[in-house]
Amino acid sequence: MSAAAASPTSFASRRKRLAEVSSRHRSWSIVVGIAIVGTVLPILAAIPPFTLATPTNAWMDGFTNAGVFVLLAIGLNLVVGVAGLLDLGYAAFFAIGAYTYSYVASPFGNSILGIKFVEVVSPDIAGLVFWPMLLVGALVAALFGILLGAPTLRLRGDYLAIVTLGFGEIVPIVFLNADAVTNGTNGVGGLARPALPIIGSFSALNPWPYYVSMLVVVAVVMMLAYRLVESRLGRAWEAIREDELAAAASGINTVTAKLLAFALGASTAGIAGVFNASKLVTVSPDQFTFIVSFTVLAMVVLGGMGNFWGVAVGAFVIYTINNVLLKVLNQFFDQVSFPILKDIDFIQLQFLLYGLALVAMMLWRPEGLFPNSRRQRELHTAMTEPGEDELVTAEATSEEGQR
Amino acid sequence: MSENPLDNEPILVAEGVSRRFGGLVAVNTVDFTIPERAIVSLIGPNGAGKTTFFNVLLGVIDPTAGSVVFRGRRMIARPERVGFESLLWVLPAVLLGLLSGLLAEAGIVSGRLVALLGFLTLMLLVGSLLLAIIRPVWYSTALERIGIFRSARPNDMVTAGVGRTFQNIRLFQNMTAIENVLVGMHTQLHGNLLEAFLQTPRVKAEEKAAERRADDLLTLVGLHGKGNEGARNLPYGDQRRLEIARALAANPKLLLLDEPAAGMNPKETLDLVALISKLRDDLGLTILLIEHDMKVVMGISDRVTVLDHGEKIAEGTPEQVRKDPRVIEAYLGAPAA
Ligand SMILES: Nc1ncnc2c1ncn2[C@@H]1O[C@H](COP(=O)(O)OP(=O)(O)OP(=O)(O)O)[C@@H](O)[C@H]1O
Ligand SMILES: [Mg+2]
């Protein structure tokens, strides 16, 4: 604090004031922030340098898809960034949300449930189910979050990561092999698109309804996430992440708190799953591989663990780079037929680029692009006084290991 | 002082507490009672088993023998009939499953109703497992009534009314001072998930009140105006006091302090002694103190207990203990100042 206050560059002080105002009027600042972003993006997508790369509608579609990852990153941030539980199988809950929607919104799913719904009503009506399904998807995913979380809670650190990695693999494999109820590799198709009373069913041709709905969902989720971490429960999570024994000695039921973190993180992925399914109108096991879990984790780390705006921006940027910029680079170098670069397929280099970005990040800015102030303090002090911190952790483990 | 706190009813009774680590007996059949509103101290040479005994009282470590009763309730002891508990997790679900199977067989229910019953069975299983994992207070009490007993966990001890500080400071270093105290208030606040989502007036008022109370607690321990400092930036003595404030935030009846004066300068130590006396005299707390600093111990203790190699070798008023030849031999070396 002293360093920042002593030499206030105008940018730093302005940023600090912004942070203060936004934390005092949290919900409003989220609405305003999302509204601004939501207006600027379509404008950018409609003006020259960007329209040259991809048509406006494709941009809008891409932004909506990026929104799915923003949701995922917000949810995973709750688990990893706030509560400190390393979850490598997060895509499992994304899958569960998507399949939950497919059961209600597709002919195949309806036949499994033994109901007649999608086939007998018009798409404009069937699509209405999307809205309550956002909530149902969240609840079902939360339930599975609790189921998967319960046996893993005694584990910490690496062990937890390995077990969640296992769950992340098991869930898509179950969806793949339980042919009778999931239609196996082919997945479930023909899902109803969302609908609204006046505009009717959304369509693949018009990206706007999806885009606006996504903005609303992101704003609401972000608002709830902030309210959560600024509550008693959020403090409990932070406490557990910092020192589990001290948290328990402060009266926190660490088991319950960790279960809740798992469940709420999962529910966010459930919402993202429902949304994604309704947009792709099909779900299949290959949409939920480890790559998804890994990508979301990279988004959280790069964006800045613990800071919801940070991870949202991280998710958006990484998604856009992955899915737009690399393609554009390919086209660009092909067109100008630049010697070596035109032969490189940048899309195939995606993971190499991730790797480089993550390594660079860990070296120079381990707290992420937009760090949570607390995290920043933690990492930077840890680096300047390694001796002291090591001592404390050593004692911590010896005292905790006894039970 | 007109009345002797040592005559008060005991708030905590530990009987025959032992703890071994492999071949090492860190605590050896220690009997220990703490009278209400007393300040009692536990002293002993390094490695005597003081912290281990503390951790047993707090539910951090299971004792290998013995029990701890706090305010008339048995909190810590050998587990009893826990095998039955696992039976309880599955029994309701199995019964419901069997029942629905029978009903289906007899043709009383069919089709979707069977599926519904199956689903209910599953939920019952999940629910009872969750109950066992989360272990709310009412669940433990109910189990105890039917003779199943598990030791309390650290957070259960806090709920029951025991607060603690650590020998090596364990603050939430990256939080501010006031946030540390607010975490300590966890058991005193009741805002739930839904209220947090909706920001109901009740939960807002609760948070406001919590912040005011946290401020008061900081003032009480002498950290007035330092609420927004990062915990790790506070001087050592302040960190120790902040840990006390955090422990007080849970409204404990009994406060366990593990070497609170360690690393403090003489002035800070004097303040600490004044604070501890104030906690007892003004707030009516009972205090158990582990301390190496004889000036602290001899000055404020109503009773001193001496541990050596895990065994209680002496107990009595500071004067008695100071004169006890075994203590002098084991610990003091020479009579203390
Ligand atoms: N987790 C553990 N595993 C094995 N041995 C342990 C463990 N914890 C403590 N001990 C041993 O038990 C004995 C008692 O330790 P304890 O920390 O209780 O002593 P203490 O009286 O608090 O000492 P000090 O004054 O140094 O704090 C020591 O010999 C210690 O090495
Ligand atoms: Mg000790």
mmCIF file of N, CA and C in Angstrom, chain B residues 239-331:
data_model
loop_
_atom_site.group_PDB
_atom_site.id
_atom_site.type_symbol
_atom_site.label_atom_id
_atom_site.label_comp_id
_atom_site.label_asym_id
_atom_site.label_seq_id
_atom_site.Cartn_x
_atom_site.Cartn_y
_atom_site.Cartn_z
ATOM 1 N N GLN B 239 0.665 -8.638 15.724
ATOM 2 C CA GLN B 239 0.143 -9.863 15.133
ATOM 3 C C GLN B 239 -0.369 -10.807 16.220
ATOM 4 N N ARG B 240 0.402 -10.897 17.297
ATOM 5 C CA ARG B 240 -0.037 -11.756 18.405
ATOM 6 C C ARG B 240 -1.371 -11.251 18.958
ATOM 7 N N ARG B 241 -1.482 -9.938 19.080
ATOM 8 C CA ARG B 241 -2.730 -9.385 19.618
ATOM 9 C C ARG B 241 -3.889 -9.570 18.642
ATOM 10 N N LEU B 242 -3.563 -9.468 17.358
ATOM 11 C CA LEU B 242 -4.615 -9.668 16.358
ATOM 12 C C LEU B 242 -5.133 -11.107 16.433
ATOM 13 N N GLU B 243 -4.234 -12.036 16.682
ATOM 14 C CA GLU B 243 -4.682 -13.424 16.813
ATOM 15 C C GLU B 243 -5.645 -13.568 17.989
ATOM 16 N N ILE B 244 -5.364 -12.837 19.064
ATOM 17 C CA ILE B 244 -6.278 -12.883 20.210
ATOM 18 C C ILE B 244 -7.624 -12.293 19.814
ATOM 19 N N ALA B 245 -7.590 -11.173 19.072
ATOM 20 C CA ALA B 245 -8.851 -10.555 18.646
ATOM 21 C C ALA B 245 -9.653 -11.517 17.776
ATOM 22 N N ARG B 246 -8.956 -12.217 16.900
ATOM 23 C CA ARG B 246 -9.651 -13.169 16.022
ATOM 24 C C ARG B 246 -10.300 -14.274 16.845
ATOM 25 N N ALA B 247 -9.569 -14.750 17.862
ATOM 26 C CA ALA B 247 -10.133 -15.802 18.704
ATOM 27 C C ALA B 247 -11.329 -15.267 19.491
ATOM 28 N N LEU B 248 -11.242 -14.019 19.957
ATOM 29 C CA LEU B 248 -12.342 -13.444 20.740
ATOM 30 C C LEU B 248 -13.590 -13.249 19.893
ATOM 31 N N ALA B 249 -13.396 -13.099 18.599
ATOM 32 C CA ALA B 249 -14.527 -12.804 17.723
ATOM 33 C C ALA B 249 -15.573 -13.905 17.747
ATOM 34 N N ALA B 250 -15.179 -15.112 18.087
ATOM 35 C CA ALA B 250 -16.141 -16.217 18.107
ATOM 36 C C ALA B 250 -16.855 -16.307 19.449
ATOM 37 N N ASN B 251 -16.685 -15.286 20.314
ATOM 38 C CA ASN B 251 -17.333 -15.277 21.623
ATOM 39 C C ASN B 251 -17.008 -16.501 22.462
ATOM 40 N N PRO B 252 -15.746 -16.789 22.671
ATOM 41 C CA PRO B 252 -15.415 -17.995 23.430
ATOM 42 C C PRO B 252 -15.690 -17.798 24.913
ATOM 43 N N LYS B 253 -15.873 -18.928 25.604
ATOM 44 C CA LYS B 253 -15.952 -18.889 27.065
ATOM 45 C C LYS B 253 -14.573 -19.187 27.630
ATOM 46 N N LEU B 254 -13.836 -20.001 26.872
ATOM 47 C CA LEU B 254 -12.502 -20.405 27.318
ATOM 48 C C LEU B 254 -11.516 -20.037 26.228
ATOM 49 N N LEU B 255 -10.430 -19.389 26.619
ATOM 50 C CA LEU B 255 -9.450 -18.961 25.632
ATOM 51 C C LEU B 255 -8.137 -19.667 25.913
ATOM 52 N N LEU B 256 -7.595 -20.330 24.903
ATOM 53 C CA LEU B 256 -6.333 -21.045 25.051
ATOM 54 C C LEU B 256 -5.240 -20.270 24.322
ATOM 55 N N LEU B 257 -4.252 -19.817 25.069
ATOM 56 C CA LEU B 257 -3.198 -19.005 24.463
ATOM 57 C C LEU B 257 -1.885 -19.778 24.510
ATOM 58 N N ASP B 258 -1.309 -20.027 23.347
ATOM 59 C CA ASP B 258 -0.057 -20.782 23.294
ATOM 60 C C ASP B 258 1.119 -19.818 23.149
ATOM 61 N N GLU B 259 1.808 -19.595 24.239
ATOM 62 C CA GLU B 259 2.955 -18.688 24.296
ATOM 63 C C GLU B 259 2.673 -17.322 23.658
ATOM 64 N N PRO B 260 1.672 -16.613 24.190
ATOM 65 C CA PRO B 260 1.309 -15.324 23.580
ATOM 66 C C PRO B 260 2.400 -14.271 23.711
ATOM 67 N N ALA B 261 3.309 -14.425 24.677
ATOM 68 C CA ALA B 261 4.327 -13.381 24.865
ATOM 69 C C ALA B 261 5.619 -13.705 24.123
ATOM 70 N N ALA B 262 5.657 -14.847 23.432
ATOM 71 C CA ALA B 262 6.896 -15.220 22.749
ATOM 72 C C ALA B 262 7.283 -14.142 21.750
ATOM 73 N N GLY B 263 8.521 -13.697 21.824
ATOM 74 C CA GLY B 263 9.013 -12.718 20.869
ATOM 75 C C GLY B 263 8.588 -11.296 21.149
ATOM 76 N N MET B 264 7.896 -11.064 22.276
ATOM 77 C CA MET B 264 7.471 -9.695 22.587
ATOM 78 C C MET B 264 8.540 -8.995 23.412
ATOM 79 N N ASN B 265 8.623 -7.673 23.271
ATOM 80 C CA ASN B 265 9.543 -6.931 24.115
ATOM 81 C C ASN B 265 8.873 -6.678 25.472
ATOM 82 N N PRO B 266 9.638 -6.249 26.486
ATOM 83 C CA PRO B 266 9.077 -6.115 27.843
ATOM 84 C C PRO B 266 7.829 -5.242 27.899
ATOM 85 N N LYS B 267 7.825 -4.172 27.120
ATOM 86 C CA LYS B 267 6.653 -3.283 27.160
ATOM 87 C C LYS B 267 5.424 -4.010 26.604
ATOM 88 N N GLU B 268 5.621 -4.677 25.455
ATOM 89 C CA GLU B 268 4.508 -5.419 24.857
ATOM 90 C C GLU B 268 4.018 -6.514 25.808
ATOM 91 N N THR B 269 4.967 -7.139 26.503
ATOM 92 C CA THR B 269 4.591 -8.195 27.433
ATOM 93 C C THR B 269 3.723 -7.636 28.558
ATOM 94 N N LEU B 270 4.094 -6.459 29.069
ATOM 95 C CA LEU B 270 3.291 -5.837 30.126
ATOM 96 C C LEU B 270 1.875 -5.563 29.641
ATOM 97 N N ASP B 271 1.769 -5.018 28.421
ATOM 98 C CA ASP B 271 0.448 -4.748 27.846
ATOM 99 C C ASP B 271 -0.354 -6.026 27.745
ATOM 100 N N LEU B 272 0.332 -7.095 27.328
ATOM 101 C CA LEU B 272 -0.348 -8.371 27.143
ATOM 102 C C LEU B 272 -0.908 -8.877 28.471
ATOM 103 N N VAL B 273 -0.076 -8.778 29.528
ATOM 104 C CA VAL B 273 -0.539 -9.227 30.842
ATOM 105 C C VAL B 273 -1.784 -8.442 31.254
ATOM 106 N N ALA B 274 -1.736 -7.120 30.997
ATOM 107 C CA ALA B 274 -2.896 -6.292 31.331
ATOM 108 C C ALA B 274 -4.114 -6.750 30.531
ATOM 109 N N LEU B 275 -3.882 -7.065 29.246
ATOM 110 C CA LEU B 275 -4.992 -7.483 28.389
ATOM 111 C C LEU B 275 -5.604 -8.789 28.891
ATOM 112 N N ILE B 276 -4.745 -9.733 29.245
ATOM 113 C CA ILE B 276 -5.258 -11.028 29.691
ATOM 114 C C ILE B 276 -6.083 -10.861 30.969
ATOM 115 N N SER B 277 -5.581 -10.040 31.874
ATOM 116 C CA SER B 277 -6.356 -9.810 33.099
ATOM 117 C C SER B 277 -7.701 -9.169 32.773
ATOM 118 N N LYS B 278 -7.648 -8.240 31.820
ATOM 119 C CA LYS B 278 -8.886 -7.548 31.453
ATOM 120 C C LYS B 278 -9.903 -8.526 30.859
ATOM 121 N N LEU B 279 -9.410 -9.452 30.044
ATOM 122 C CA LEU B 279 -10.312 -10.414 29.417
ATOM 123 C C LEU B 279 -11.046 -11.216 30.478
ATOM 124 N N ARG B 280 -10.322 -11.569 31.527
ATOM 125 C CA ARG B 280 -10.954 -12.339 32.575
ATOM 126 C C ARG B 280 -11.870 -11.453 33.416
ATOM 127 N N ASP B 281 -11.356 -10.306 33.867
ATOM 128 C CA ASP B 281 -12.117 -9.486 34.799
ATOM 129 C C ASP B 281 -13.316 -8.811 34.145
ATOM 130 N N ASP B 282 -13.137 -8.319 32.910
ATOM 131 C CA ASP B 282 -14.224 -7.559 32.281
ATOM 132 C C ASP B 282 -15.138 -8.441 31.449
ATOM 133 N N LEU B 283 -14.562 -9.410 30.721
ATOM 134 C CA LEU B 283 -15.395 -10.226 29.834
ATOM 135 C C LEU B 283 -15.764 -11.566 30.458
ATOM 136 N N GLY B 284 -15.186 -11.848 31.606
ATOM 137 C CA GLY B 284 -15.530 -13.088 32.279
ATOM 138 C C GLY B 284 -15.008 -14.333 31.598
ATOM 139 N N LEU B 285 -13.918 -14.204 30.847
ATOM 140 C CA LEU B 285 -13.376 -15.376 30.172
ATOM 141 C C LEU B 285 -12.547 -16.227 31.122
ATOM 142 N N THR B 286 -12.438 -17.483 30.757
ATOM 143 C CA THR B 286 -11.522 -18.386 31.438
ATOM 144 C C THR B 286 -10.305 -18.528 30.539
ATOM 145 N N ILE B 287 -9.138 -18.563 31.128
ATOM 146 C CA ILE B 287 -7.955 -18.555 30.274
ATOM 147 C C ILE B 287 -6.957 -19.643 30.655
ATOM 148 N N LEU B 288 -6.526 -20.368 29.624
ATOM 149 C CA LEU B 288 -5.445 -21.328 29.800
ATOM 150 C C LEU B 288 -4.257 -20.818 28.999
ATOM 151 N N LEU B 289 -3.134 -20.747 29.679
ATOM 152 C CA LEU B 289 -1.980 -20.071 29.114
ATOM 153 C C LEU B 289 -0.804 -21.026 29.092
ATOM 154 N N ILE B 290 -0.158 -21.132 27.939
ATOM 155 C CA ILE B 290 1.156 -21.779 27.908
ATOM 156 C C ILE B 290 2.153 -20.653 27.811
ATOM 157 N N GLU B 291 3.160 -20.655 28.646
ATOM 158 C CA GLU B 291 4.081 -19.535 28.578
ATOM 159 C C GLU B 291 5.446 -19.912 29.134
ATOM 160 N N HIS B 292 6.458 -19.412 28.496
ATOM 161 C CA HIS B 292 7.805 -19.614 29.018
ATOM 162 C C HIS B 292 8.224 -18.448 29.895
ATOM 163 N N ASP B 293 7.630 -17.278 29.641
ATOM 164 C CA ASP B 293 8.044 -16.081 30.355
ATOM 165 C C ASP B 293 7.500 -16.125 31.784
ATOM 166 N N MET B 294 8.406 -16.374 32.735
ATOM 167 C CA MET B 294 7.976 -16.583 34.120
ATOM 168 C C MET B 294 7.324 -15.351 34.722
ATOM 169 N N LYS B 295 7.715 -14.168 34.234
ATOM 170 C CA LYS B 295 7.102 -12.960 34.789
ATOM 171 C C LYS B 295 5.612 -12.941 34.473
ATOM 172 N N VAL B 296 5.277 -13.372 33.268
ATOM 173 C CA VAL B 296 3.871 -13.422 32.884
ATOM 174 C C VAL B 296 3.148 -14.465 33.728
ATOM 175 N N VAL B 297 3.716 -15.654 33.751
ATOM 176 C CA VAL B 297 3.049 -16.776 34.413
ATOM 177 C C VAL B 297 2.836 -16.494 35.898
ATOM 178 N N MET B 298 3.908 -16.108 36.560
ATOM 179 C CA MET B 298 3.820 -15.943 38.007
ATOM 180 C C MET B 298 2.935 -14.754 38.376
ATOM 181 N N GLY B 299 2.889 -13.761 37.503
ATOM 182 C CA GLY B 299 2.117 -12.564 37.807
ATOM 183 C C GLY B 299 0.609 -12.776 37.768
ATOM 184 N N ILE B 300 0.103 -13.484 36.787
ATOM 185 C CA ILE B 300 -1.356 -13.495 36.629
ATOM 186 C C ILE B 300 -2.028 -14.834 36.870
ATOM 187 N N SER B 301 -1.237 -15.894 37.054
ATOM 188 C CA SER B 301 -1.892 -17.203 37.136
ATOM 189 C C SER B 301 -2.523 -17.439 38.501
ATOM 190 N N ASP B 302 -3.715 -18.019 38.489
ATOM 191 C CA ASP B 302 -4.305 -18.494 39.724
ATOM 192 C C ASP B 302 -3.700 -19.842 40.077
ATOM 193 N N ARG B 303 -3.298 -20.563 39.020
ATOM 194 C CA ARG B 303 -2.756 -21.898 39.261
ATOM 195 C C ARG B 303 -1.765 -22.197 38.148
ATOM 196 N N VAL B 304 -0.729 -22.923 38.464
ATOM 197 C CA VAL B 304 0.273 -23.290 37.471
ATOM 198 C C VAL B 304 0.415 -24.802 37.469
ATOM 199 N N THR B 305 0.433 -25.364 36.275
ATOM 200 C CA THR B 305 0.652 -26.802 36.138
ATOM 201 C C THR B 305 1.948 -27.003 35.371
ATOM 202 N N VAL B 306 2.756 -27.941 35.824
ATOM 203 C CA VAL B 306 4.042 -28.158 35.175
ATOM 204 C C VAL B 306 4.059 -29.516 34.492
ATOM 205 N N LEU B 307 4.378 -29.517 33.206
ATOM 206 C CA LEU B 307 4.538 -30.757 32.459
ATOM 207 C C LEU B 307 6.024 -30.999 32.229
ATOM 208 N N ASP B 308 6.405 -32.265 32.298
ATOM 209 C CA ASP B 308 7.764 -32.610 31.899
ATOM 210 C C ASP B 308 7.723 -33.990 31.270
ATOM 211 N N HIS B 309 8.288 -34.119 30.121
ATOM 212 C CA HIS B 309 8.222 -35.376 29.376
ATOM 213 C C HIS B 309 6.810 -35.928 29.315
ATOM 214 N N GLY B 310 5.857 -35.035 29.106
ATOM 215 C CA GLY B 310 4.480 -35.456 28.921
ATOM 216 C C GLY B 310 3.730 -35.729 30.209
ATOM 217 N N GLU B 311 4.430 -35.666 31.358
ATOM 218 C CA GLU B 311 3.748 -35.980 32.610
ATOM 219 C C GLU B 311 3.579 -34.738 33.462
ATOM 220 N N LYS B 312 2.484 -34.737 34.211
ATOM 221 C CA LYS B 312 2.268 -33.624 35.115
ATOM 222 C C LYS B 312 3.133 -33.861 36.335
ATOM 223 N N ILE B 313 4.063 -32.953 36.609
ATOM 224 C CA ILE B 313 4.930 -33.181 37.757
ATOM 225 C C ILE B 313 4.604 -32.276 38.933
ATOM 226 N N ALA B 314 3.840 -31.220 38.676
ATOM 227 C CA ALA B 314 3.473 -30.364 39.808
ATOM 228 C C ALA B 314 2.273 -29.514 39.430
ATOM 229 N N GLU B 315 1.529 -29.109 40.454
ATOM 230 C CA GLU B 315 0.389 -28.235 40.208
ATOM 231 C C GLU B 315 0.118 -27.453 41.478
ATOM 232 N N GLY B 316 -0.174 -26.183 41.353
ATOM 233 C CA GLY B 316 -0.458 -25.402 42.551
ATOM 234 C C GLY B 316 -0.371 -23.918 42.279
ATOM 235 N N THR B 317 -0.405 -23.123 43.319
ATOM 236 C CA THR B 317 -0.262 -21.687 43.128
ATOM 237 C C THR B 317 1.151 -21.407 42.644
ATOM 238 N N PRO B 318 1.357 -20.235 42.038
ATOM 239 C CA PRO B 318 2.696 -19.916 41.555
ATOM 240 C C PRO B 318 3.761 -20.107 42.636
ATOM 241 N N GLU B 319 3.438 -19.704 43.876
ATOM 242 C CA GLU B 319 4.431 -19.824 44.944
ATOM 243 C C GLU B 319 4.787 -21.289 45.196
ATOM 244 N N GLN B 320 3.726 -22.115 45.288
ATOM 245 C CA GLN B 320 3.965 -23.530 45.547
ATOM 246 C C GLN B 320 4.844 -24.137 44.465
ATOM 247 N N VAL B 321 4.492 -23.833 43.227
ATOM 248 C CA VAL B 321 5.215 -24.431 42.112
ATOM 249 C C VAL B 321 6.660 -23.960 42.094
ATOM 250 N N ARG B 322 6.837 -22.685 42.413
ATOM 251 C CA ARG B 322 8.180 -22.137 42.373
ATOM 252 C C ARG B 322 9.088 -22.844 43.381
ATOM 253 N N LYS B 323 8.471 -23.289 44.491
ATOM 254 C CA LYS B 323 9.295 -23.898 45.538
ATOM 255 C C LYS B 323 9.442 -25.395 45.367
ATOM 256 N N ASP B 324 8.630 -25.978 44.472
ATOM 257 C CA ASP B 324 8.633 -27.442 44.326
ATOM 258 C C ASP B 324 9.984 -27.932 43.798
ATOM 259 N N PRO B 325 10.644 -28.792 44.554
ATOM 260 C CA PRO B 325 11.980 -29.237 44.124
ATOM 261 C C PRO B 325 11.975 -29.952 42.765
ATOM 262 N N ARG B 326 10.931 -30.695 42.477
ATOM 263 C CA ARG B 326 10.902 -31.405 41.192
ATOM 264 C C ARG B 326 10.865 -30.423 40.028
ATOM 265 N N VAL B 327 10.116 -29.355 40.251
ATOM 266 C CA VAL B 327 10.022 -28.350 39.197
ATOM 267 C C VAL B 327 11.361 -27.670 39.013
ATOM 268 N N ILE B 328 11.957 -27.334 40.117
ATOM 269 C CA ILE B 328 13.250 -26.655 40.035
ATOM 270 C C ILE B 328 14.234 -27.530 39.281
ATOM 271 N N GLU B 329 14.195 -28.824 39.589
ATOM 272 C CA GLU B 329 15.102 -29.747 38.942
ATOM 273 C C GLU B 329 14.810 -29.856 37.451
ATOM 274 N N ALA B 330 13.519 -30.012 37.131
ATOM 275 C CA ALA B 330 13.166 -30.283 35.735
ATOM 276 C C ALA B 330 13.222 -29.039 34.860
ATOM 277 N N TYR B 331 12.912 -27.918 35.441
ATOM 278 C CA TYR B 331 12.576 -26.806 34.558
ATOM 279 C C TYR B 331 13.281 -25.516 34.901
#
